[in-house]
Amino acid sequence: MNQSLRENVKRLFAEGKVKSVLGYREHPLSKAVVATLITRPEDADTLIFDYRCVQNLARGLTRDLPLPVGIVVKGCDGRAVSMRITEGDFAREQIVAIAVACPGVKADGKTFDERCQRCEMHVSPLADVTVGDVSALPKPEKTRAETIAKIKAMTPAERFEFWQKAFEPCTHCYACREVCPLCNCVVCVTDQNAPRWIEQTAKPSSNLMWHMIRAFHHAGRCVDCGECQRACPEGVPMHLLDLCLAEDVEELFDFETGVKQGGKWPFLLFNPEDPDSWLGGPHRG
Amino acid sequence: MADGMKISREALQTALSKRGAIFAPNDVGRWTAVESLPELGPIRPRRPVKDLFTPPRREIARWKAGAGPAEIEPAKPDETPGSVFGVRPCDARALLLLDRAFVQAPYVDPHYKARRDNLLLIGLACQPGPNCYCGVFGFGPDDKDAVDLMLTPKTDGFVAQAGSTRGQAFLATVVTVAVPVPAPRPGPRPEWWTGLPDPKTLYANFDHPMWRELGTSCMNCGVCTQYCPTCQCFTIDDESFKGEIQRLRIVDNCQRSDFTRMAGGHNPRQVAASRLRQRVLHKFSYIPTQNPGLVGCTGCGRCVELCPLDRHLFADVFEIMKRINQEAERVA
């Protein structure tokens, strides 16, 4: 895997297809796997891919990188990159997706992450180069519907109570936002102070406000990479909320985030014929 | 203070209760008031003890909304006497740094000072974890210099050593038996670590391209600052509820993009790399330059443990130093 990855990256440099590549390397001292940006083909020898590559590098794509930029993507990361192109963050030709066959990652070093156990997309749908054996990837052990079944089964009152309790440890550090590949607002709603939409300190009202707005902004955009959950130092299960919305969006709009390029994506879709009255549709009374 | 004092858990509990409220970390690592001394794990809790002295959210003043001049009611510093049980040396050492900002500066924070003056710090020796590096800063897991009392757990109580005159005075009020104390344990340090960087050299390389390279492995989530025992930055914000307005001093952090954003939109720390550089330079260059002998880090390792990108502050600093030194040698 690593050999093939490195050769492919060197070839992309040699053919002039990339000016930089975002990938993973093992830190020589701490031995942890960290993100790295390489701009010289000889540095490709530091690149690796294995079960320790838990991070989603799509967040690291910024316009000040030397473009076109190559990016090593797992299935979920690729969907995020694809979505960023769909939303116009980058032009398609500015990105070279180096898709790796990903059996799943192990944040604890032992078992596959929960997000990987239900993964149906072990190879990125956006792929300019594919590395590794794509024929021998695991089937999902459970489904998203199973993951959120517990929440779906609750009554609205129970659900409200569940979330209030779940958000309680939140300290408003906004790490979930900072690692999310699709949290790309120029000024986040919570950073705006005229008016102040969300109070900055942890308490039931502001916790609810932050997590609700965060989730709404991800409807039809979340790619189920689960980075928000992994980054949270207090273990708030906010990703479950994104999953519930993803389920609804797929059902109502027949849209799977980041799987196909182009098309109309629900978050920015406006339809004057919308059946919901509050959007000014025909049922407006 | 060469001798240690054997003290039973019950005797300590009674003496501390007599003094006032007891604070200790709870099972999720947050500092709360407790009724009885809890059994604590071998290592520092998730949250640093600074939460009790400079909490993430503290009211400064409040007033009623409405017409006419507002009657501002300033918040009173909390002067209730009490004690903090289970303080680890890394967190206690960090308070010495916070003192520098909130007590020794020309502007004294009355809230912080009141807490410092009235809470007795009861340290607890720990078993360092894989991410702990206090040895780098010249102390160990049973260091008593920054606490009033350092306790080493034994099967039937603790061996206590006073770290201050206040601690000694407290110890004199409790029934104890003099016992010999074990030699101080050295703190852990990474095997590749060879020494702290020279603060001036680090600053002289402010524009070095390596900052940019390091910046690619940081997303500025700021978790490292939120859990850091020495980070002290705050901002002021107002909250209102049912016609009453509270002015609050709340935690802020240098990794957030709006931390240095000016009115009008200019931001001197526009990119991730510049904010990462700020964090490293503040801890390892600005603080040591202004206060010889102090470093802005105590090696608690929370930033290493909690980083979603698995970055390692010490490894980064070490890499920076190595590179600067190599380049200097090449020139020489």
Coordinates of C-alpha atoms in Angstrom, one line a residue:
Chain A
M1 CA 0.0 0.0 0.0
N2 CA 2.6 2.6 1.1
Q3 CA 4.9 1.7 -1.8
S4 CA 2.1 2.1 -4.3
L5 CA 0.9 5.3 -2.7
R6 CA 4.4 6.9 -2.8
E7 CA 5.0 5.8 -6.4
N8 CA 1.7 7.3 -7.5
V9 CA 2.4 10.6 -5.7
K10 CA 5.8 10.8 -7.3
R11 CA 4.3 10.2 -10.7
L12 CA 1.7 12.9 -10.2
F13 CA 4.5 15.3 -9.4
A14 CA 6.5 14.2 -12.4
E15 CA 3.6 14.6 -14.7
G16 CA 2.9 18.1 -13.3
K17 CA -0.6 17.1 -12.1
V18 CA 0.0 18.3 -8.6
K19 CA 2.0 21.1 -6.9
S20 CA 1.4 19.8 -3.4
V21 CA 0.0 16.7 -1.7
L22 CA -1.9 16.4 1.6
G23 CA -1.3 13.1 3.2
Y24 CA -0.4 11.2 6.4
R25 CA 3.0 10.6 7.9
E26 CA 4.3 9.0 11.0
H27 CA 5.9 11.5 13.2
P28 CA 9.5 10.5 13.6
L29 CA 9.6 11.3 17.3
S30 CA 6.1 10.8 18.8
K31 CA 5.3 7.9 16.3
A32 CA 1.8 9.3 16.0
V33 CA 0.2 9.6 12.6
V34 CA -0.2 13.3 11.7
A35 CA -1.2 15.2 8.6
T36 CA 1.5 16.5 6.3
L37 CA 1.7 18.7 3.3
I38 CA 4.5 17.8 0.8
T39 CA 5.6 20.1 -2.0
R40 CA 8.6 18.1 -3.2
P41 CA 8.4 14.6 -4.9
E42 CA 11.2 13.2 -2.8
D43 CA 9.1 13.8 0.4
A44 CA 6.6 11.3 -1.0
D45 CA 8.6 8.7 0.8
T46 CA 7.3 9.9 4.2
L47 CA 3.7 9.2 3.2
I48 CA 1.8 6.3 4.7
F49 CA -1.6 4.8 4.9
D50 CA -2.8 2.4 7.4
Y51 CA -5.5 1.9 10.2
R52 CA -4.0 4.8 12.2
C53 CA -4.9 7.4 9.6
V54 CA -8.0 8.4 11.4
Q55 CA -8.2 12.1 10.5
N56 CA -10.2 13.5 7.7
L57 CA -7.7 15.7 5.7
A58 CA -10.5 17.4 3.7
R59 CA -10.5 20.1 6.3
G60 CA -6.9 20.9 5.5
L61 CA -7.8 22.0 1.9
T62 CA -7.4 25.7 1.8
R63 CA -7.1 28.0 -1.2
D64 CA -3.6 29.2 -0.2
L65 CA -2.1 25.7 -0.8
P66 CA -0.1 25.3 -4.0
L67 CA -2.7 24.2 -6.5
P68 CA -3.6 21.7 -7.9
V69 CA -3.4 19.9 -4.6
G70 CA -3.4 16.1 -4.3
I71 CA -5.2 14.7 -1.3
V72 CA -5.1 11.2 0.2
V73 CA -8.7 10.3 0.8
K74 CA -10.6 7.5 2.5
G75 CA -14.2 6.9 1.4
C76 CA -15.7 9.4 3.8
D77 CA -12.9 12.0 3.2
G78 CA -13.5 11.7 -0.5
R79 CA -17.2 12.4 -0.1
A80 CA -16.3 15.5 1.8
V81 CA -13.9 16.7 -0.9
S82 CA -16.5 16.0 -3.5
M83 CA -19.1 18.0 -1.5
R84 CA -16.7 20.9 -1.2
I85 CA -16.2 20.9 -5.0
T86 CA -20.0 20.6 -5.5
E87 CA -20.5 23.7 -3.3
G88 CA -17.9 25.6 -5.3
D89 CA -15.1 25.8 -2.7
F90 CA -12.8 24.4 -5.3
A91 CA -12.8 23.8 -9.0
R92 CA -12.7 20.2 -9.9
E93 CA -9.3 20.6 -11.7
Q94 CA -7.7 22.1 -8.6
I95 CA -8.0 18.8 -6.7
V96 CA -6.5 15.5 -7.4
A97 CA -8.1 12.8 -5.3
I98 CA -5.8 10.0 -4.4
A99 CA -8.3 7.3 -3.2
V100 CA -7.0 4.6 -0.9
A101 CA -8.8 1.3 -0.3
C102 CA -9.7 1.8 3.3
P103 CA -10.9 -1.2 5.4
G104 CA -11.6 1.2 8.2
V105 CA -9.5 3.0 10.8
K106 CA -8.9 2.3 14.5
A107 CA -8.7 5.4 16.7
D108 CA -8.0 3.2 19.7
G109 CA -5.5 1.1 17.8
K110 CA -7.5 -2.1 18.4
T111 CA -11.0 -2.2 16.9
F112 CA -12.5 -0.5 13.9
D113 CA -14.2 2.8 14.8
E114 CA -18.0 2.7 15.2
R115 CA -18.2 4.9 12.1
C116 CA -16.2 2.4 10.1
Q117 CA -18.3 -0.5 11.2
R118 CA -21.3 0.9 9.3
C119 CA -19.3 2.3 6.4
E120 CA -20.6 1.4 3.0
M121 CA -18.0 3.4 1.1
H122 CA -14.6 2.1 1.7
V123 CA -13.3 3.8 -1.5
S124 CA -13.8 7.4 -2.3
P125 CA -16.4 8.1 -5.0
L126 CA -14.2 10.9 -6.1
A127 CA -11.0 9.3 -7.3
D128 CA -8.4 10.4 -9.8
V129 CA -6.0 7.7 -8.7
T130 CA -6.9 4.6 -6.7
V131 CA -4.4 2.9 -4.5
G132 CA -4.6 -0.5 -2.9
D133 CA -6.8 -3.6 -3.4
V134 CA -10.4 -2.5 -3.7
S135 CA -11.8 -6.0 -4.1
A136 CA -11.1 -7.1 -0.5
L137 CA -12.9 -4.6 1.6
P138 CA -15.2 -5.5 4.5
K139 CA -19.0 -5.3 4.3
P140 CA -20.8 -3.1 6.8
E141 CA -21.5 -4.8 10.1
K142 CA -24.5 -2.6 10.9
T143 CA -26.5 0.1 9.2
R144 CA -27.0 3.8 9.9
A145 CA -30.7 3.0 10.6
E146 CA -29.6 0.6 13.4
T147 CA -27.3 3.3 14.9
I148 CA -30.1 5.8 15.2
A149 CA -33.0 3.4 15.8
K150 CA -32.8 4.2 19.6
I151 CA -33.3 7.9 19.0
K152 CA -36.0 7.4 16.3
A153 CA -38.0 5.3 18.7
M154 CA -38.2 8.0 21.4
T155 CA -41.2 10.3 21.8
P156 CA -40.4 14.0 21.2
A157 CA -40.3 14.6 24.9
E158 CA -37.9 11.7 25.5
R159 CA -35.8 12.9 22.7
F160 CA -35.6 16.4 24.0
E161 CA -34.5 15.1 27.4
F162 CA -32.0 12.8 25.8
W163 CA -30.3 15.6 23.9
Q164 CA -30.4 18.0 26.8
K165 CA -28.5 15.5 28.8
A166 CA -26.2 14.6 25.9
F167 CA -25.2 18.3 25.4
E168 CA -24.7 18.9 29.1
P169 CA -20.9 18.3 29.1
C170 CA -20.4 20.7 26.1
T171 CA -17.9 23.5 27.0
H172 CA -18.4 25.4 23.7
C173 CA -14.9 24.8 22.6
Y174 CA -16.1 24.4 19.0
A175 CA -13.6 21.6 18.2
C176 CA -16.4 19.8 16.4
R177 CA -16.7 22.8 14.1
E178 CA -13.0 23.2 13.6
V179 CA -12.4 19.6 12.4
C180 CA -15.5 19.3 10.3
P181 CA -14.5 19.3 6.6
L182 CA -17.8 21.0 5.7
C183 CA -17.9 23.7 8.4
N184 CA -16.7 26.3 6.0
C185 CA -18.6 29.5 6.8
V186 CA -16.4 32.5 6.6
V187 CA -17.7 33.7 9.9
C188 CA -19.4 31.0 12.0
V189 CA -22.8 31.9 13.4
T190 CA -21.6 31.4 16.9
D191 CA -18.7 33.9 16.3
Q192 CA -21.1 36.7 15.3
N193 CA -21.7 39.2 18.0
A194 CA -23.9 41.7 16.3
P195 CA -26.4 40.2 17.0
R196 CA -25.1 37.5 19.3
W197 CA -27.1 34.5 18.1
I198 CA -25.6 32.0 20.4
E199 CA -24.3 32.8 23.9
Q200 CA -20.8 31.8 24.4
T201 CA -20.9 29.9 27.7
A202 CA -22.1 26.5 28.5
K203 CA -25.7 26.3 29.7
P204 CA -28.8 24.4 28.6
S205 CA -30.1 27.1 26.3
S206 CA -26.9 27.8 24.5
N207 CA -25.9 24.2 24.3
L208 CA -29.1 23.4 22.6
M209 CA -28.8 26.4 20.3
W210 CA -25.3 25.6 19.2
H211 CA -25.9 21.9 18.5
M212 CA -29.2 22.5 16.7
I213 CA -27.8 25.1 14.4
R214 CA -24.7 23.0 13.8
A215 CA -26.8 20.0 12.9
F216 CA -29.2 22.0 10.6
H217 CA -26.2 23.5 8.8
H218 CA -25.1 19.9 8.0
A219 CA -28.4 18.6 6.7
G220 CA -27.6 17.0 3.3
R221 CA -23.9 18.0 3.8
C222 CA -22.6 15.6 6.5
V223 CA -20.6 12.8 5.0
D224 CA -20.6 10.7 8.1
C225 CA -16.8 10.9 8.7
G226 CA -17.5 11.2 12.4
E227 CA -14.7 13.6 13.0
C228 CA -16.8 15.9 15.2
Q229 CA -17.5 13.1 17.6
R230 CA -13.8 12.0 17.6
A231 CA -12.6 15.5 18.3
C232 CA -15.0 16.3 21.1
P233 CA -12.9 16.3 24.3
E234 CA -16.1 15.7 26.4
G235 CA -17.6 12.9 24.3
V236 CA -20.8 14.7 23.2
P237 CA -22.5 12.4 20.7
M238 CA -23.4 15.2 18.4
H239 CA -22.7 13.1 15.3
L240 CA -25.9 11.0 16.0
L241 CA -27.9 14.2 15.3
D242 CA -26.2 14.6 11.9
L243 CA -27.0 10.9 11.1
C244 CA -30.7 11.5 11.9
L245 CA -30.8 14.4 9.5
A246 CA -28.8 12.5 6.8
E247 CA -31.4 9.8 7.0
D248 CA -34.2 12.3 6.5
V249 CA -32.5 14.1 3.6
E250 CA -31.9 10.9 1.8
E251 CA -35.5 9.9 2.2
L252 CA -37.0 13.3 1.3
F253 CA -34.6 14.5 -1.4
D254 CA -33.2 11.3 -2.7
F255 CA -29.7 12.8 -2.3
E256 CA -26.6 11.1 -1.0
T257 CA -24.0 13.6 0.0
G258 CA -20.8 13.7 -1.9
V259 CA -21.4 10.5 -3.9
K260 CA -22.1 12.1 -7.3
Q261 CA -20.7 15.3 -8.6
G262 CA -23.0 18.1 -9.5
G263 CA -26.7 18.0 -9.3
K264 CA -29.0 19.9 -7.0
W265 CA -28.1 19.5 -3.4
P266 CA -30.8 20.0 -0.8
F267 CA -29.2 22.6 1.4
L268 CA -29.2 25.3 -1.2
L269 CA -32.2 24.2 -3.2
F270 CA -35.1 26.6 -3.4
N271 CA -38.2 25.5 -5.1
P272 CA -41.2 27.9 -5.4
E273 CA -43.4 24.8 -5.7
D274 CA -42.2 23.4 -2.4
P275 CA -45.0 21.6 -0.7
D276 CA -44.1 23.1 2.7
S277 CA -46.1 26.3 3.3
W278 CA -43.4 28.2 5.1
L279 CA -41.3 28.2 2.0
G280 CA -43.9 30.1 0.1
G281 CA -45.3 27.1 -1.7
P282 CA -48.8 26.5 -2.9
H283 CA -50.2 25.7 0.6
R284 CA -49.4 29.1 1.9
G285 CA -52.4 30.2 3.8
Chain B
M1 CA 10.7 19.9 56.5
A2 CA 12.8 16.9 55.9
D3 CA 10.4 14.6 57.7
G4 CA 7.1 13.4 56.4
M5 CA 4.0 13.2 58.6
K6 CA 1.8 10.1 58.6
I7 CA -1.8 11.2 58.4
S8 CA -5.0 9.1 58.2
R9 CA -7.7 9.8 55.7
E10 CA -10.2 10.4 58.4
A11 CA -8.0 12.9 60.3
L12 CA -7.4 14.7 57.1
Q13 CA -11.0 14.7 56.2
T14 CA -12.0 16.1 59.6
A15 CA -9.4 18.8 59.5
L16 CA -10.3 19.9 55.9
S17 CA -14.1 19.9 56.7
K18 CA -13.4 22.1 59.7
R19 CA -11.6 24.5 57.4
G20 CA -14.5 24.8 55.0
A21 CA -15.5 23.5 51.6
I22 CA -13.5 20.8 50.0
F23 CA -13.1 20.7 46.2
A24 CA -11.9 17.6 44.3
P25 CA -12.2 16.2 40.8
N26 CA -15.4 14.2 40.1
D27 CA -15.6 11.0 38.0
V28 CA -15.5 12.9 34.7
G29 CA -12.6 15.0 35.9
R30 CA -14.3 18.3 36.7
W31 CA -13.6 20.1 39.9
T32 CA -16.6 20.2 42.2
A33 CA -17.4 20.6 45.9
V34 CA -17.4 17.3 47.7
E35 CA -18.6 16.0 51.1
S36 CA -15.9 13.5 51.6
L37 CA -12.5 12.9 50.1
P38 CA -12.9 10.8 47.0
E39 CA -10.6 7.9 45.9
L40 CA -8.8 9.4 42.9
G41 CA -7.2 7.7 40.0
P42 CA -3.4 7.5 39.5
I43 CA -3.2 10.4 37.1
R44 CA -4.3 14.1 36.7
P45 CA -8.0 14.6 36.1
R46 CA -9.3 15.7 32.7
R47 CA -9.8 19.3 33.7
P48 CA -6.9 21.4 35.2
V49 CA -7.3 22.8 38.7
K50 CA -7.3 26.4 37.2
D51 CA -11.0 25.9 36.8
L52 CA -11.5 26.7 40.5
F53 CA -9.4 29.9 40.2
T54 CA -10.1 31.3 36.8
P55 CA -13.2 29.4 35.7
P56 CA -14.4 29.3 32.1
R57 CA -17.3 31.5 33.0
R58 CA -17.4 34.0 35.7
E59 CA -19.7 36.9 36.4
I60 CA -18.1 40.3 36.8
A61 CA -21.2 42.4 37.2
R62 CA -24.9 42.5 36.7
W63 CA -27.6 45.1 36.2
K64 CA -31.3 45.4 35.2
A65 CA -32.2 46.4 31.6
G66 CA -34.4 49.4 31.2
A67 CA -34.6 53.1 30.9
G68 CA -32.5 55.4 33.1
P69 CA -29.0 54.9 34.4
A70 CA -28.3 51.2 35.2
E71 CA -27.4 50.3 38.8
I72 CA -24.4 48.1 38.3
E73 CA -23.8 45.5 40.9
P74 CA -20.2 44.2 40.8
A75 CA -19.7 40.5 41.6
K76 CA -18.1 39.9 45.0
P77 CA -14.9 37.8 45.1
D78 CA -15.5 34.4 46.8
E79 CA -13.6 34.5 50.0
T80 CA -15.0 31.4 51.6
P81 CA -12.1 29.4 53.1
G82 CA -11.7 25.8 51.9
S83 CA -9.3 23.4 50.3
V84 CA -8.6 21.7 47.1
F85 CA -7.9 18.0 47.4
G86 CA -6.0 16.0 44.7
V87 CA -4.0 18.7 43.0
R88 CA -1.2 17.2 40.8
P89 CA 2.2 18.9 40.7
C90 CA 1.8 19.9 37.0
D91 CA -1.5 21.7 37.7
A92 CA -0.1 23.3 40.9
R93 CA 3.0 24.6 39.0
A94 CA 0.7 26.0 36.4
L95 CA -0.9 28.2 39.1
L96 CA 2.4 29.8 39.7
L97 CA 2.3 31.0 36.1
L98 CA -1.3 32.2 36.5
D99 CA -0.3 34.1 39.7
R100 CA 2.1 36.0 37.5
A101 CA -0.7 37.1 35.3
F102 CA -3.5 37.7 37.8
V103 CA -1.7 38.6 41.1
Q104 CA 1.8 39.8 40.5
A105 CA 1.0 42.1 37.6
P106 CA 0.1 45.7 38.3
Y107 CA -3.5 44.7 37.8
V108 CA -4.7 42.3 40.4
D109 CA -7.7 40.1 39.7
P110 CA -9.6 40.2 43.0
H111 CA -11.6 37.1 42.2
Y112 CA -8.6 35.0 41.4
K113 CA -6.6 36.4 44.4
A114 CA -9.4 35.7 46.8
R115 CA -9.5 32.1 45.7
R116 CA -5.8 31.7 45.9
D117 CA -5.7 33.3 49.4
N118 CA -8.5 31.1 50.8
L119 CA -8.1 27.7 49.2
L120 CA -5.5 25.4 50.7
L121 CA -3.8 23.3 47.9
I122 CA -3.6 19.6 49.0
G123 CA -1.4 17.9 46.4
L124 CA -1.5 14.2 45.6
A125 CA 1.5 12.4 44.2
C126 CA 0.6 10.7 40.9
Q127 CA 1.6 7.8 38.6
P128 CA 2.6 9.6 35.3
G129 CA 0.8 8.4 32.2
P130 CA 2.2 7.9 28.7
N131 CA 1.7 11.5 27.7
C132 CA 3.2 13.1 30.9
Y133 CA 6.4 15.0 30.6
C134 CA 6.9 16.9 33.8
G135 CA 10.5 15.7 34.0
V136 CA 11.3 18.1 31.1
F137 CA 10.6 21.0 33.4
G138 CA 12.7 19.8 36.3
F139 CA 10.1 18.4 38.7
G140 CA 8.4 15.1 39.4
P141 CA 5.1 13.5 40.2
D142 CA 5.5 14.2 44.0
D143 CA 6.9 17.7 43.7
K144 CA 5.7 19.8 46.7
D145 CA 7.0 23.2 45.8
A146 CA 3.7 24.6 44.4
V147 CA 1.3 23.1 46.8
D148 CA 0.7 23.6 50.5
L149 CA 0.7 20.0 51.3
M150 CA 1.9 17.0 49.2
L151 CA 0.4 13.7 50.0
T152 CA 1.8 10.3 49.0
P153 CA -0.9 7.7 49.2
K154 CA -0.2 4.7 51.5
T155 CA -2.4 1.7 52.3
D156 CA -3.6 3.3 55.5
G157 CA -3.7 7.0 54.8
F158 CA -1.0 9.4 53.4
V159 CA 2.5 10.6 54.1
A160 CA 2.2 14.4 54.1
Q161 CA 4.9 16.9 53.4
A162 CA 4.4 20.6 53.8
G163 CA 5.2 22.6 50.7
S164 CA 4.6 26.0 52.3
T165 CA 4.4 27.7 55.7
R166 CA 0.6 27.7 55.3
G167 CA 0.7 23.9 54.8
Q168 CA 3.0 23.5 57.8
A169 CA 0.6 25.5 60.0
F170 CA -2.3 23.3 58.8
L171 CA -0.3 20.1 59.4
A172 CA 0.4 21.3 63.0
T173 CA -3.4 21.2 63.7
V174 CA -3.8 17.6 62.7
V175 CA -2.7 14.5 64.6
T176 CA 0.2 13.1 62.8
V177 CA 3.2 10.7 63.3
A178 CA 6.6 11.7 61.9
V179 CA 7.9 9.2 59.4
P180 CA 10.8 9.3 56.9
V181 CA 9.9 10.4 53.4
P182 CA 11.0 8.5 50.3
A183 CA 13.3 10.4 47.9
P184 CA 11.5 12.5 45.4
R185 CA 10.7 10.6 42.2
P186 CA 12.1 12.1 38.9
G187 CA 9.4 13.1 36.3
P188 CA 9.1 11.3 33.0
R189 CA 10.5 12.8 29.9
P190 CA 10.6 11.6 26.3
E191 CA 13.7 9.6 25.5
W192 CA 14.5 11.8 22.5
W193 CA 14.2 15.0 24.5
T194 CA 17.6 16.9 25.0
G195 CA 16.5 20.2 26.5
L196 CA 14.3 23.2 26.3
P197 CA 14.8 25.6 23.4
D198 CA 16.5 28.9 23.8
P199 CA 13.7 31.4 24.0
K200 CA 15.6 34.1 22.0
T201 CA 16.6 31.7 19.2
L202 CA 13.0 30.6 18.9
Y203 CA 11.8 34.1 18.6
A204 CA 14.6 35.0 16.1
N205 CA 13.1 32.4 13.8
F206 CA 9.6 34.0 13.8
D207 CA 9.5 33.9 10.0
H208 CA 11.0 30.5 9.5
P209 CA 9.1 28.4 6.8
M210 CA 8.8 25.4 9.2
W211 CA 5.9 27.1 11.0
R212 CA 3.9 26.8 7.8
E213 CA 4.8 23.2 7.4
L214 CA 3.8 22.5 11.0
G215 CA 0.6 24.4 10.4
T216 CA -0.7 21.8 8.0
S217 CA -1.0 19.3 10.8
C218 CA -3.1 21.6 13.0
M219 CA -6.7 22.6 12.5
N220 CA -6.8 25.2 15.2
C221 CA -9.6 23.4 17.1
G222 CA -8.2 24.9 20.3
V223 CA -8.8 21.8 22.5
C224 CA -5.1 22.0 23.6
T225 CA -5.7 25.5 25.0
Q226 CA -9.0 24.7 26.6
Y227 CA -7.5 21.9 28.7
C228 CA -4.1 23.5 29.2
P229 CA -3.4 24.3 32.9
T230 CA -1.4 27.4 32.1
C231 CA -3.6 29.0 29.3
Q232 CA -5.1 32.1 30.8
C233 CA -6.7 34.2 27.9
F234 CA -10.2 35.4 28.4
T235 CA -12.7 37.7 26.8
I236 CA -15.6 39.7 28.1
D237 CA -19.2 39.0 27.0
D238 CA -22.7 39.9 28.1
E239 CA -25.6 37.6 28.5
S240 CA -29.1 38.6 29.3
F241 CA -32.0 36.7 30.8
K242 CA -35.4 38.0 31.7
G243 CA -34.3 41.6 31.7
E244 CA -31.2 41.0 33.8
I245 CA -27.9 41.5 32.1
Q246 CA -24.7 39.7 33.2
R247 CA -21.3 40.8 32.2
L248 CA -19.1 37.7 32.1
R249 CA -15.4 37.0 31.8
I250 CA -15.2 33.9 29.7
V251 CA -12.5 31.7 28.4
D252 CA -11.0 32.5 25.0
N253 CA -8.2 30.9 23.1
C254 CA -5.5 32.0 20.7
Q255 CA -6.3 29.2 18.2
R256 CA -9.7 30.7 17.2
S257 CA -9.7 32.7 14.0
D258 CA -11.5 35.6 15.7
F259 CA -9.1 35.9 18.6
T260 CA -7.1 38.7 17.0
R261 CA -9.7 39.9 14.5
M262 CA -9.9 43.7 14.8
A263 CA -12.9 45.9 14.2
G264 CA -12.9 46.5 10.5
G265 CA -11.8 43.0 9.7
H266 CA -8.0 43.0 9.8
N267 CA -6.6 39.9 11.4
P268 CA -2.8 39.8 12.0
R269 CA -3.0 36.0 12.6
Q270 CA -4.9 35.1 9.5
V271 CA -3.7 31.6 8.9
A272 CA -3.6 28.4 11.0
A273 CA 0.2 28.4 11.1
S274 CA 0.5 31.8 12.7
R275 CA -1.9 30.8 15.5
L276 CA 0.1 27.6 16.1
R277 CA 3.3 29.7 16.2
Q278 CA 1.7 32.0 18.7
R279 CA 0.9 29.1 21.0
V280 CA 4.4 27.7 20.8
L281 CA 6.2 31.0 21.2
H282 CA 4.0 32.2 24.0
K283 CA 4.8 29.1 26.1
F284 CA 8.4 28.5 25.1
S285 CA 9.7 32.0 24.2
Y286 CA 7.7 35.0 25.5
I287 CA 7.1 33.6 29.1
P288 CA 10.7 32.4 29.6
T289 CA 12.1 35.6 28.2
Q290 CA 10.0 37.8 30.5
N291 CA 10.3 35.5 33.5
P292 CA 13.6 33.8 33.6
G293 CA 13.2 30.3 35.1
L294 CA 9.6 29.9 34.1
V295 CA 8.2 28.1 31.0
G296 CA 4.6 28.3 29.9
C297 CA 4.2 24.5 30.1
T298 CA 4.3 22.1 32.9
G299 CA 4.2 18.8 31.0
C300 CA 0.8 17.6 32.0
G301 CA 0.4 16.2 28.5
R302 CA -3.4 17.0 28.1
C303 CA -2.8 18.7 24.8
V304 CA -1.1 15.5 23.5
E305 CA -3.8 13.3 24.8
L306 CA -6.8 15.3 23.5
C307 CA -5.5 16.5 20.2
P308 CA -7.8 15.2 17.5
L309 CA -4.9 15.3 15.0
D310 CA -2.6 13.5 17.3
R311 CA -0.1 16.3 17.3
H312 CA 2.5 16.3 20.0
L313 CA 3.5 19.7 21.3
F314 CA 6.9 18.5 22.6
A315 CA 7.8 16.6 19.5
D316 CA 6.9 19.8 17.4
V317 CA 9.0 22.0 19.6
F318 CA 11.9 19.5 19.4
E319 CA 11.7 19.3 15.6
I320 CA 11.8 23.1 15.4
M321 CA 14.8 23.4 17.7
K322 CA 16.6 20.6 15.8
R323 CA 16.0 22.3 12.5
I324 CA 17.1 25.8 13.7
N325 CA 20.3 24.3 15.3
Q326 CA 21.1 22.3 12.1
E327 CA 20.8 25.4 10.0
A328 CA 22.9 27.5 12.4
E329 CA 25.6 24.8 12.3
R330 CA 25.6 24.9 8.5
V331 CA 26.1 28.6 8.5
A332 CA 28.9 28.5 11.1

